[in-house]
Coordinates of C-alpha atoms and ligand atoms in Angstrom, one line a residue:
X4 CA 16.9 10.3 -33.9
X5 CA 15.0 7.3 -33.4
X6 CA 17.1 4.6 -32.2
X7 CA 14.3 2.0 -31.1
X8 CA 12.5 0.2 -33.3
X9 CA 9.2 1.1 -34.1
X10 CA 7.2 -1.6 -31.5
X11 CA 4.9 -3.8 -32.6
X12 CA 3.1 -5.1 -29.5
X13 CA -0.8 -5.5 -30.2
X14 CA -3.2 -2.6 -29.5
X15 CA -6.2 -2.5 -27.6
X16 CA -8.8 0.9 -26.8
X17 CA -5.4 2.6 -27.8
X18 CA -3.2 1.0 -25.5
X19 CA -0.9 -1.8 -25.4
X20 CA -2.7 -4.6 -25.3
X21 CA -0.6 -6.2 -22.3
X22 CA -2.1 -3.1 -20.5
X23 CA -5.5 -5.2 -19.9
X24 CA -3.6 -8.4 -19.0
X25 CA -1.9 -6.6 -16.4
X26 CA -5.0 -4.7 -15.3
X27 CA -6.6 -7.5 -14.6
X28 CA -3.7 -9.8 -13.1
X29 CA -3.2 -6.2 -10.6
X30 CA -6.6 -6.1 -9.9
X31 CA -6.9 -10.0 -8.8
X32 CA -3.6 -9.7 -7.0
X33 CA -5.4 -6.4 -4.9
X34 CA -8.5 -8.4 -4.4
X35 CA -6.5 -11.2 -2.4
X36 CA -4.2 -8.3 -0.6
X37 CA -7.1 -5.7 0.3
X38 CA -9.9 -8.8 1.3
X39 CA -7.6 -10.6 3.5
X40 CA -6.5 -7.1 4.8
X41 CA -10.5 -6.4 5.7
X42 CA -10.7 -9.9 7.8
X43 CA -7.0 -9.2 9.7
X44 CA -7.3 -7.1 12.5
X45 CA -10.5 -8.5 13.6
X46 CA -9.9 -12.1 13.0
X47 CA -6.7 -10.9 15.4
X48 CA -8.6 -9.3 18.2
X49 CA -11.2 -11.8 17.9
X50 CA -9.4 -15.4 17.5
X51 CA -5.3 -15.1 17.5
X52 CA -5.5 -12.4 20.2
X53 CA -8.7 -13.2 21.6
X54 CA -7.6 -14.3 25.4
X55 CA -5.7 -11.2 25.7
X56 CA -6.8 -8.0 28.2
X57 CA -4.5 -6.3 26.0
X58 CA -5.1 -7.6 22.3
X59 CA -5.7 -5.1 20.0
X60 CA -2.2 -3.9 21.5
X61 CA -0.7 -7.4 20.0
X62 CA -3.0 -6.7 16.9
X63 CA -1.4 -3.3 16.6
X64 CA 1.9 -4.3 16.6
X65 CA 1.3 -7.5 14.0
X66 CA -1.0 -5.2 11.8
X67 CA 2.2 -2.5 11.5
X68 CA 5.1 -5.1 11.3
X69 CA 3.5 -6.5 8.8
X70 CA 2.6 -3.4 6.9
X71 CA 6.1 -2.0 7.0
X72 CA 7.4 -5.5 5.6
X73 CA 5.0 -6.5 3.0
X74 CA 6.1 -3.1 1.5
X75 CA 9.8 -3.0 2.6
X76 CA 9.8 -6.5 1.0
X77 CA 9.3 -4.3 -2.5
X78 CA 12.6 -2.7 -2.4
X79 CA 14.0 -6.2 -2.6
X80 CA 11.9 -7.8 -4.6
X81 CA 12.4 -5.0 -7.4
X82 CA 16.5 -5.2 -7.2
X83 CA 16.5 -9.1 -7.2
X84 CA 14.1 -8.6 -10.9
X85 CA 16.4 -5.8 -12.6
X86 CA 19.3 -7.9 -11.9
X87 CA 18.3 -11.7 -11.9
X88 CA 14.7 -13.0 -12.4
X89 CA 13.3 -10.4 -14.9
X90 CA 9.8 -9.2 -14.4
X91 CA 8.0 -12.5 -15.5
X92 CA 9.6 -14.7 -13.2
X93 CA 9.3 -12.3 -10.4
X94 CA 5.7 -11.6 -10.9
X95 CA 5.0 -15.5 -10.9
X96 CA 7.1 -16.3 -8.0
X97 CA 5.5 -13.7 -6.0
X98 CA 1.8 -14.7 -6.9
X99 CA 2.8 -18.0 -6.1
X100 CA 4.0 -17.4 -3.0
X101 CA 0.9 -14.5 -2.0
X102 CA -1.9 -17.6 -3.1
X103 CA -0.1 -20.0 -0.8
X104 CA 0.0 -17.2 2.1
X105 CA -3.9 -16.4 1.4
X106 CA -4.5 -20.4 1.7
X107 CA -2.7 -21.4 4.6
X108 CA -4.1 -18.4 6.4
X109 CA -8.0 -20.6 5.8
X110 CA -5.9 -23.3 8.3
X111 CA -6.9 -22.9 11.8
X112 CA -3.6 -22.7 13.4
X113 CA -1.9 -19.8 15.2
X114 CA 1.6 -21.0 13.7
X115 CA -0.2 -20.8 10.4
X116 CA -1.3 -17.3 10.7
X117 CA 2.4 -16.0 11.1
X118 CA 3.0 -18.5 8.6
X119 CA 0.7 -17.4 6.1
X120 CA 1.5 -13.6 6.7
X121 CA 5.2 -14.5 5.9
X122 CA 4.5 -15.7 3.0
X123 CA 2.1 -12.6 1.9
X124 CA 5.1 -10.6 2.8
X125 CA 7.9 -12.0 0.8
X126 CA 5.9 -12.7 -2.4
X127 CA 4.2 -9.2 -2.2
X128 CA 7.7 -7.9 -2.3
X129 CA 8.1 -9.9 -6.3
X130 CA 4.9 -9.1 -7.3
X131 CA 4.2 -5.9 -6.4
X132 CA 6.8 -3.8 -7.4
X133 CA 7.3 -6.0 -10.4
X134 CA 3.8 -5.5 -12.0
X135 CA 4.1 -1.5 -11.5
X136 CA 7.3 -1.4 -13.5
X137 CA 6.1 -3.4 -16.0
X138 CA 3.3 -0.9 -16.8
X139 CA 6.1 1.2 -17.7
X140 CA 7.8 -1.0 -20.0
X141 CA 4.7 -1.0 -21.9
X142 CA 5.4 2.6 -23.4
X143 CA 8.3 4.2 -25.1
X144 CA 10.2 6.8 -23.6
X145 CA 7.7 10.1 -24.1
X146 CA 5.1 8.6 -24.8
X147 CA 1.8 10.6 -23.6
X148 CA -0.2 7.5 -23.2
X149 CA 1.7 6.5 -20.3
X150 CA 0.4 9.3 -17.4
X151 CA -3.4 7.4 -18.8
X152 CA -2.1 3.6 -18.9
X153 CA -1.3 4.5 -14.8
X154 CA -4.2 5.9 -14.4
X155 CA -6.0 3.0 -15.6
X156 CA -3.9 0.6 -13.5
X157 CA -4.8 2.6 -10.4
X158 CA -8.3 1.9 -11.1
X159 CA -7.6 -2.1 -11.5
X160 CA -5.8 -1.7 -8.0
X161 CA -8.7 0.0 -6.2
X162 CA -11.4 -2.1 -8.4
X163 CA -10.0 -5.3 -6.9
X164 CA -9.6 -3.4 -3.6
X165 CA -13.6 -2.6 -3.7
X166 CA -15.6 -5.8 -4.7
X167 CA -12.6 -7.6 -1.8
X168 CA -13.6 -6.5 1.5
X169 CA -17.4 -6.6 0.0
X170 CA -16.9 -10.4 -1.0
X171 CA -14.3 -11.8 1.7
X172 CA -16.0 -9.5 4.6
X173 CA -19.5 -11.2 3.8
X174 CA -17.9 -14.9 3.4
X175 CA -16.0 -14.3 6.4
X176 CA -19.3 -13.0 8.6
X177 CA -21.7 -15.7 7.3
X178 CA -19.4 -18.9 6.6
X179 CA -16.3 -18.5 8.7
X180 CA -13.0 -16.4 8.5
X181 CA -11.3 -19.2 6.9
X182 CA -13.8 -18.9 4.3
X183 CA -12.9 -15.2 3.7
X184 CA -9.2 -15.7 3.4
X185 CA -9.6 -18.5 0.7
X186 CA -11.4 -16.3 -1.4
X187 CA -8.9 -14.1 -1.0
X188 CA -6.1 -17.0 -2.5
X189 CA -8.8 -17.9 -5.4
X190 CA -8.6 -14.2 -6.1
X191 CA -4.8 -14.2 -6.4
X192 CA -4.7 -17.6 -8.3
X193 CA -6.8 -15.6 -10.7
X194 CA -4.6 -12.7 -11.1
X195 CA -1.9 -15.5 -11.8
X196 CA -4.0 -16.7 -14.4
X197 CA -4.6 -13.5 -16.1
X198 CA -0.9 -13.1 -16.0
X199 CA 0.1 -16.3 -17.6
X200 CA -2.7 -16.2 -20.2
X201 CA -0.9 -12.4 -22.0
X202 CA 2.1 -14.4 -21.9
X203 CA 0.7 -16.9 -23.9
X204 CA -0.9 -14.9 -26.2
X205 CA 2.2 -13.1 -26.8
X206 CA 1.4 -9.4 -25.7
X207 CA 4.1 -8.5 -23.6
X208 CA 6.8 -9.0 -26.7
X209 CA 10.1 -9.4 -25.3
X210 CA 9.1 -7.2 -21.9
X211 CA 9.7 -9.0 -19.0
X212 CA 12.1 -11.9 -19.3
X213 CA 15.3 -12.0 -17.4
X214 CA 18.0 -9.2 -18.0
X215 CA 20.8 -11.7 -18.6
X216 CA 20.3 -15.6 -19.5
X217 CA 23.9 -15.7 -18.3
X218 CA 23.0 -14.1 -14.9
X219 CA 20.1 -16.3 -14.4
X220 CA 21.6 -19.7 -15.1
X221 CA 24.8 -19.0 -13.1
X222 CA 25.2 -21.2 -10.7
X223 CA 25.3 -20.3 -7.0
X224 CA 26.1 -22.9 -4.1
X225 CA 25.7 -25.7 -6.8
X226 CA 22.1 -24.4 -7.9
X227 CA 21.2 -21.9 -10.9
X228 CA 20.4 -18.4 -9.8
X229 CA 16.7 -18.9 -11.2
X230 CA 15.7 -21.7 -9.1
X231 CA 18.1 -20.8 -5.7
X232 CA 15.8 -17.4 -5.6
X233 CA 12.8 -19.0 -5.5
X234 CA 14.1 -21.6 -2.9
X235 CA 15.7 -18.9 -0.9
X236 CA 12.3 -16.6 -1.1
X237 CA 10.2 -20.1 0.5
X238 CA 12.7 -20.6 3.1
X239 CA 12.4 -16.7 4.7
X240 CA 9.0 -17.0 5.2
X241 CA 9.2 -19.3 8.0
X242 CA 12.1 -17.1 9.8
X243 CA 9.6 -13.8 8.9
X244 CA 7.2 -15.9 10.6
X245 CA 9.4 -16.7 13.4
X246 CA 9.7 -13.0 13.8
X247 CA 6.4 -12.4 14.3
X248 CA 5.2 -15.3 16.4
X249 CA 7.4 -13.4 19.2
X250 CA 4.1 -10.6 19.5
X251 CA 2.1 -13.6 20.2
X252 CA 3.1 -13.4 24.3
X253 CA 2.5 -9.5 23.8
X254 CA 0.6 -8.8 27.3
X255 CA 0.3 -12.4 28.1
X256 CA 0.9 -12.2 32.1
X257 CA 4.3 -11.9 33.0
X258 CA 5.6 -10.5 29.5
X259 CA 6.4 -6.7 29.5
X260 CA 5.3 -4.5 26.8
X261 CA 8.0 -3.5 24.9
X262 CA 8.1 -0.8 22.8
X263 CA 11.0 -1.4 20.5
X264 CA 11.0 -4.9 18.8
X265 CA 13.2 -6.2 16.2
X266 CA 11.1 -5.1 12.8
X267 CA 10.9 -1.5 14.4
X268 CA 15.0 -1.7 15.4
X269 CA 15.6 -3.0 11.5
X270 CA 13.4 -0.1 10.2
X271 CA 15.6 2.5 11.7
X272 CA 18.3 0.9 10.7
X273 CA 17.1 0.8 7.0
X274 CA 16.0 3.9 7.6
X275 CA 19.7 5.3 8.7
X276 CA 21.6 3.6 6.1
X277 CA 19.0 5.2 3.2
X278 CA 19.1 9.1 4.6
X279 CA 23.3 8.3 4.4
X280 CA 23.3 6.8 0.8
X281 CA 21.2 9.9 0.0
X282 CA 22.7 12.1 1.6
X283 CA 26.2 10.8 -0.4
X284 CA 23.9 11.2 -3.8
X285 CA 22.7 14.4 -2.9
X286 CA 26.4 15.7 -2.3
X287 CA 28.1 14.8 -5.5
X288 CA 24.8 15.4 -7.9
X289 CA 24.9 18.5 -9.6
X290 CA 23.0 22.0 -8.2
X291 CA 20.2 21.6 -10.4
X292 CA 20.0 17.7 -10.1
X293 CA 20.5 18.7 -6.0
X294 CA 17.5 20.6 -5.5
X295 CA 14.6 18.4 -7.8
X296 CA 16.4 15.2 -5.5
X297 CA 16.0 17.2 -2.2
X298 CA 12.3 17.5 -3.5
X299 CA 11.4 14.1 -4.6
X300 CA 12.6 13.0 -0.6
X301 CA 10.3 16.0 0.8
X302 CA 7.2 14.6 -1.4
X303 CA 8.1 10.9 -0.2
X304 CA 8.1 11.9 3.3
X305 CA 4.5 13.9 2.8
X306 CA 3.3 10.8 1.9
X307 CA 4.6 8.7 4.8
X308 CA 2.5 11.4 6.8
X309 CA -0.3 10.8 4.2
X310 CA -0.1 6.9 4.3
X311 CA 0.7 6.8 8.2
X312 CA -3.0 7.9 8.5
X313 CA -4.4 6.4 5.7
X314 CA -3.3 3.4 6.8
X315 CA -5.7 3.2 10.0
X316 CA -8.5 2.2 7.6
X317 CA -7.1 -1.3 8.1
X318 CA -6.6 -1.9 12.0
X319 CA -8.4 1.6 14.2
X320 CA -10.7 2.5 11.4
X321 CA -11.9 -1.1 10.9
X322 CA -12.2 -1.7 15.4
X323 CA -13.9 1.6 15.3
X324 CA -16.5 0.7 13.1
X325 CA -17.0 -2.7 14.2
X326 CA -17.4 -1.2 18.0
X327 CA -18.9 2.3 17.7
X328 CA -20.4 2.8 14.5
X329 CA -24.3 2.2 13.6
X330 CA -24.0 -0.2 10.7
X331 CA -26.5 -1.9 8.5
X332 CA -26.2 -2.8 5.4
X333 CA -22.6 -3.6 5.5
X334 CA -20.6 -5.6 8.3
X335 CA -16.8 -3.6 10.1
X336 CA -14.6 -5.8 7.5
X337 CA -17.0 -4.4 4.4
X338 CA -16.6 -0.5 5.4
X339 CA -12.7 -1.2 4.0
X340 CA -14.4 -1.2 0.7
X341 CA -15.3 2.2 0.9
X342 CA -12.1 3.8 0.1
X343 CA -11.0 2.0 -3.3
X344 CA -15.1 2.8 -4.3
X345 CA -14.3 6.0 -4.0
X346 CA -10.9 5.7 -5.6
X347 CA -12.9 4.3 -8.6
X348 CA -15.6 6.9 -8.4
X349 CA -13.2 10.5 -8.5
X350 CA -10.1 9.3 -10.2
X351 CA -11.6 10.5 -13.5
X352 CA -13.5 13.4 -12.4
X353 CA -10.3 14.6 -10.6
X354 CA -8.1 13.8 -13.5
X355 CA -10.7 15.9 -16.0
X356 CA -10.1 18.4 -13.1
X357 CA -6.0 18.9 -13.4
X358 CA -7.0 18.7 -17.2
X359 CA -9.1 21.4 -17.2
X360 CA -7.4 24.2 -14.7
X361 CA -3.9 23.5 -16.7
X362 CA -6.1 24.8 -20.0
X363 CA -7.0 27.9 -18.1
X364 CA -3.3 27.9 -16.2
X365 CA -4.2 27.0 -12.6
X366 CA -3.1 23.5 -11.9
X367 CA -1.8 23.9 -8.8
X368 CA 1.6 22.7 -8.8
X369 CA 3.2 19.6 -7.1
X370 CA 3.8 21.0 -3.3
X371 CA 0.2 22.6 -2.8
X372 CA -1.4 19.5 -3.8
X373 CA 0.5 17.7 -1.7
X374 CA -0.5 20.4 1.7
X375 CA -4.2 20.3 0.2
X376 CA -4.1 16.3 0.4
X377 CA -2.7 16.1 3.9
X378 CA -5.2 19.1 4.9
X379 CA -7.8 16.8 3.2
X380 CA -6.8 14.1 5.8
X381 CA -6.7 16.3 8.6
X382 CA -10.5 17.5 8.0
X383 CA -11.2 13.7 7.5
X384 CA -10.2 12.7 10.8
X385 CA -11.7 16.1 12.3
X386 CA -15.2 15.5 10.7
X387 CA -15.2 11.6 12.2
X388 CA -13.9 13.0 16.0
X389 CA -17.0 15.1 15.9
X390 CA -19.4 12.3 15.6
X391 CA -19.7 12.2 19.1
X392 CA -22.5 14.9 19.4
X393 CA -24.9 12.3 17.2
X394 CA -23.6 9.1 19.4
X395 CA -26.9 7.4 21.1
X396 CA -26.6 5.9 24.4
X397 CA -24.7 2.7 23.7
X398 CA -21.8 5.0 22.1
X399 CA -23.2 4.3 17.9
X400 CA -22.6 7.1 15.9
X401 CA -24.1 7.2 12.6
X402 CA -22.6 5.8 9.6
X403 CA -22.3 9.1 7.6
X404 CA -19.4 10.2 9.3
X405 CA -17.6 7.1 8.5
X406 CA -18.8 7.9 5.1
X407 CA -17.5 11.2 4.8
X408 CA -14.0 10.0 6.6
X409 CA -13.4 7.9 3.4
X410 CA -14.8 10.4 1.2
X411 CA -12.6 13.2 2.0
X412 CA -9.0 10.9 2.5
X413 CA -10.0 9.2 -0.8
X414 CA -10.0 13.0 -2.3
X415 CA -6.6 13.4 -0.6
X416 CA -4.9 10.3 -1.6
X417 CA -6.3 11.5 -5.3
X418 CA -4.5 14.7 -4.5
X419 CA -0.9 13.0 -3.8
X420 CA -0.4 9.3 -4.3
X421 CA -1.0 9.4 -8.4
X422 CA 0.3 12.6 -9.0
X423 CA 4.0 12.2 -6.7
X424 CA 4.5 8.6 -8.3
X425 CA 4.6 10.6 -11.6
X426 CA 6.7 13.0 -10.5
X427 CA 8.9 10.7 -8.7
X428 CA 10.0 9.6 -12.2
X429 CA 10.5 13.4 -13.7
X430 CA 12.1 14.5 -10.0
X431 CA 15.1 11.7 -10.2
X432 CA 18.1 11.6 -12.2
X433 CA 17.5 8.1 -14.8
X434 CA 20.4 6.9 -13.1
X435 CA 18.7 6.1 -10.0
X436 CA 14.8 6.2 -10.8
X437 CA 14.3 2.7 -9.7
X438 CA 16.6 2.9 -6.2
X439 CA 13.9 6.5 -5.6
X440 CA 10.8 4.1 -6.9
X441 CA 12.2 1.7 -3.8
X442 CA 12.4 4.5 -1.9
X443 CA 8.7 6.0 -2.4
X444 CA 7.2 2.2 -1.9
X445 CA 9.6 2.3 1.7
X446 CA 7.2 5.4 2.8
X447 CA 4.1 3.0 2.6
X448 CA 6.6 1.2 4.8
X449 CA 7.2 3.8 7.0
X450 CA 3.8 4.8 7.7
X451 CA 3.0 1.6 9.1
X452 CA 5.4 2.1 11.9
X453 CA 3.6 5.3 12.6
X454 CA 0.1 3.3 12.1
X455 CA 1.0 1.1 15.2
X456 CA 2.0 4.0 16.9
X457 CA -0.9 5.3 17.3
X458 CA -2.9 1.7 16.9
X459 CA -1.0 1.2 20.3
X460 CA -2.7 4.5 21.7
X461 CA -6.0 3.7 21.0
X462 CA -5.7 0.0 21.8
X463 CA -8.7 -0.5 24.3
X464 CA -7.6 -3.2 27.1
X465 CA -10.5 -5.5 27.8
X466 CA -11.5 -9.1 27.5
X467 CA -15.0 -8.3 27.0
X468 CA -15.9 -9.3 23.0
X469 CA -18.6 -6.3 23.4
X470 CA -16.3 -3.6 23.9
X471 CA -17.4 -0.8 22.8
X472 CA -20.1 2.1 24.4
X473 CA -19.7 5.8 25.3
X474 CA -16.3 5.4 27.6
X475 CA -14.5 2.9 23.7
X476 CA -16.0 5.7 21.7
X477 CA -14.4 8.5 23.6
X478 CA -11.2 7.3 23.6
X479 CA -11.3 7.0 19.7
X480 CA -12.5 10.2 19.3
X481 CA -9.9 12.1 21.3
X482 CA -7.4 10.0 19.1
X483 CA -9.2 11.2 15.4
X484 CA -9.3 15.1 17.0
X485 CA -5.2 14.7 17.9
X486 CA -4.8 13.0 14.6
X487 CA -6.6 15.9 13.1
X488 CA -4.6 18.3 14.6
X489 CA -1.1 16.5 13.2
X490 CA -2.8 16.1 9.6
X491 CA -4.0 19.6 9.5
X492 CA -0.6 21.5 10.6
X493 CA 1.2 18.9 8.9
X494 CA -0.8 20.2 5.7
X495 CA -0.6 24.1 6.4
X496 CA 3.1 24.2 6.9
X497 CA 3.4 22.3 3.4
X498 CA 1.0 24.7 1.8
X499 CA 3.3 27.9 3.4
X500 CA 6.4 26.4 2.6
X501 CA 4.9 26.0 -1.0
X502 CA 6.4 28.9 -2.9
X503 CA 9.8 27.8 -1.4
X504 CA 9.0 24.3 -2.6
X505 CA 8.0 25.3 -6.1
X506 CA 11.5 27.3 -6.9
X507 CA 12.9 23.4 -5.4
X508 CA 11.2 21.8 -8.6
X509 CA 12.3 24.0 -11.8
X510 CA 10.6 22.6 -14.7
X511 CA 8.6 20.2 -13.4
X512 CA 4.9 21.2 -13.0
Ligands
LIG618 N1 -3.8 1.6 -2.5 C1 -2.6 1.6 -3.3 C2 -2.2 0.1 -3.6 O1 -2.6 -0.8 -3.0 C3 -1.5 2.3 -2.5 C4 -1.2 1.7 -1.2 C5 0.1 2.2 -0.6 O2 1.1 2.4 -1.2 N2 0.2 2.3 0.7 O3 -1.5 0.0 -4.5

């Protein structure tokens, strides 16, 4: 029985034609996050950190405490929308708020660089999350255009996350960091742009606007819900920021290292208090609903494995090639291109792949695509660690294995990241789809506490801005080997446990 009415949103290549607008506005808003990313860790080691024996140990530790919170931000951003804001508002609050990060960041200012990464953190957390569900909104309940609409999102993400580093990384070599990170806020401006002009042309219907008028005009401590929010959201960026100003004495003489701070304490606190809420699901859910749950937290803890190396690309990866790797045509910042170009280049052939072997019956299912895309990882890393052998005497190995590093992770992420978000959706009960979506963006989270783990193993202590040589690249390459090692077991014992996994999943493919 059809309960809906029939929509009547405009139409475009046979899709909604909001799609586009929010293609666009996504890919913008990943330009700004993935070409300031490229600039980070160097501008770190090299200006914020610079007078530091030990700063890519303070880099480390900034890089991953602000991973884990632009994502954790998410899981917040996407309750304060379902309940107050509404999708619109969230999504322009959070651009807002990700430009003005971007554009204090091109002020030379220590304070403003905690600053401006506060502000990236807590507006990620309204747009992100926001813009994804949105998507969604776009098609009914069933309808087989919607597996296609993500896919063509995904490519918006990784387009923006490909021309970025390309764009910001040569600004930011040949005019100036500062140069570099305002591209990055133009690019976001943009993205608000696109955004506002599918408003105004109407495309998105009545998707988007606040759940309850009520809700959001109630007043709250004198002021209505819709504008305390956005006051609330600009006044915990400067207490973020205060947060992570405290690295800035990392290793400065006198300070002690210490290993637990208070972003990795509040993680495994988060990270308590969701296993127990869980766990209480878990217990009252029904057998069948039991097992497909237990499943969808396995798949979003392969992926924290998954992300927790993918993750390097930004902070080791990026060092690596800037210190150890023979590079001509593009600069260390540029190489963080290479991944979303390869996104872009094997998302269709691989999807025309799954398409093909379910014809002749043998798309694999969910688990052993999961073990291949953490083995895929694991050869990644074993492929780079073996560079040494072509390493001339100042410690450059050729670029190829860099090359094939993003190749082969960029196969793996093709392997997981599209196909668990998917199932995500068919592995939860609808009751609590959006509290597991929270949960599968809190992996990305996650990983980045194990991405400054091992950033802090490989951080190499010297002064000297031309690290780098035989003694840098053999420390790297005894961390991509171990790394290896942990991706490749990590894959197998997924891939044995498979069959188990399978019987988990019942009906879903
Ligand atoms: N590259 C993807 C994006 O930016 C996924 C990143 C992640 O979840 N860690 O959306």
């Amino acid at each position: 029985m059809e309960t809906k009415t029939e929509r009547t949103e405009p139409q475009m290549f046979g899709h909604p034609k909001g799609l586009f607008y929010l293609f666009f506005a996504e890919l913008w808003e990943r330009f700004s996050f993935y070409g300031m990313r490229a600039l980070l860790t160097l501008y770190m080691v090299n200006v914020i950190f610079e007078a530091l024996s030990t700063r890519d140990y303070a880099a480390a530790a900034v890089y991953a405490s602000y991973g884990s919170l632009v994502y954790a931000s998410t899981v917040i951003g996407g309750k304060i929308s379902d309940s107050i804001l509404g999708m619109r508002q969230s999504i322009f609050l959070g651009g807002v708020l990700m430009a003005l990060g971007h554009f204090v960041l091109a002020i030379e200012n220590d304070m403003a660089f905690f600053l401006a990464l506060a502000f990236i953190i807590v507006g990620n957390g309204f747009f992100k999350p926001n813009i994804s569900t949105f998507v969604g909104t776009l098609y009914k309940d069933g309808d087989t255009r919607k597996d296609s609409g993500f896919t063509i999102f995904y490519m918006g993400i990784n387009i923006g996350g490909a021309i970025a580093p390309l764009l910001c990384g040569w600004l930011g070599a040949t005019y100036g960091w500062h140069y570099g990170f305002g591209l990055a806020g133009i690019g976001m401006l943009t993205g608000l742009l696109c955004f506002w002009s599918g408003i105004k042309k109407n495309v998105f219907g009545e998707g988007g606007k606040p759940p309850s008028m009520e809700v959001y005009e109630k007043k709250v401590l004198g002021l209505p819900q819709k504008t305390l929010i956005p006051l609330l959201a600009f006044l915990s960026a400067p207490l973020i920021a205060f947060l992570l100003y405290s690295y800035k004495s990392l290793g400065e003489e006198g300070t002690a290292f210490e290993d637990t701070n208070i972003v990795n304490l509040l993680f495994y606190l988060i990270g308590i208090a969701v296993i127990a809420y869980m766990a209480n699901i878990m217990i009252k859910a029904a057998p069948d609903e039991r097992k497909k749950l237990f499943m969808a937290v396995l798949i979003t803890f392969f992926m924290t494995i998954f992300w927790g190396f993918h993750e390097l690309h930004g902070s080791v990866i990026t060092l690596f090639a800037a210190r150890n790797v023979n590079l001509s045509i593009i600069n260390a910042s540029q190489t963080n291109a290479l991944n979303s170009i390869f996104i872009v280049i094997l998302s269709i052939p691989i999807s025309i792949m799954w398409t093909y072997l379910a014809k002749k019956r043998l798309n694999p299912r969910t688990p052993y695509k999961f073990g291949m895309g953490l083995v895929f990882a694991g050869i990644s890393f074993y492929i780079l660690s073996l560079s040494g052998a072509s390493a001339d005497e100042n410690g450059m190995v050729p670029f190829s294995y860099l090359l094939m590093l993003y190749f082969l992770i960029s196969v793996g992420e093709l392997f997981m990241s599209p196909v668990g978000l998917s199932k995500i959706t068919d592995l939860s009960p609808k009751r609590i789809v959006a509290f597991m979506m929270g949960v599968w963006f809190l992996s990305s989270a996650y990983a980045f506490q194990i991405v400054g783990f091992i950033s802090k193993q490989l951080a190499i202590e010297s002064t000297d801005s031309d690290v780098g040589g035989l003694d840098t690249l053999y420390i790297y390459l005894d961390g991509f080997a171990l790394i290896a090692k942990y991706a490749l077991v990590a894959g197998v014992v997924v891939l044995i446990f498979g069959p188990l996994m399978k019987r988990l999943m019942g009906n879903v493919h």
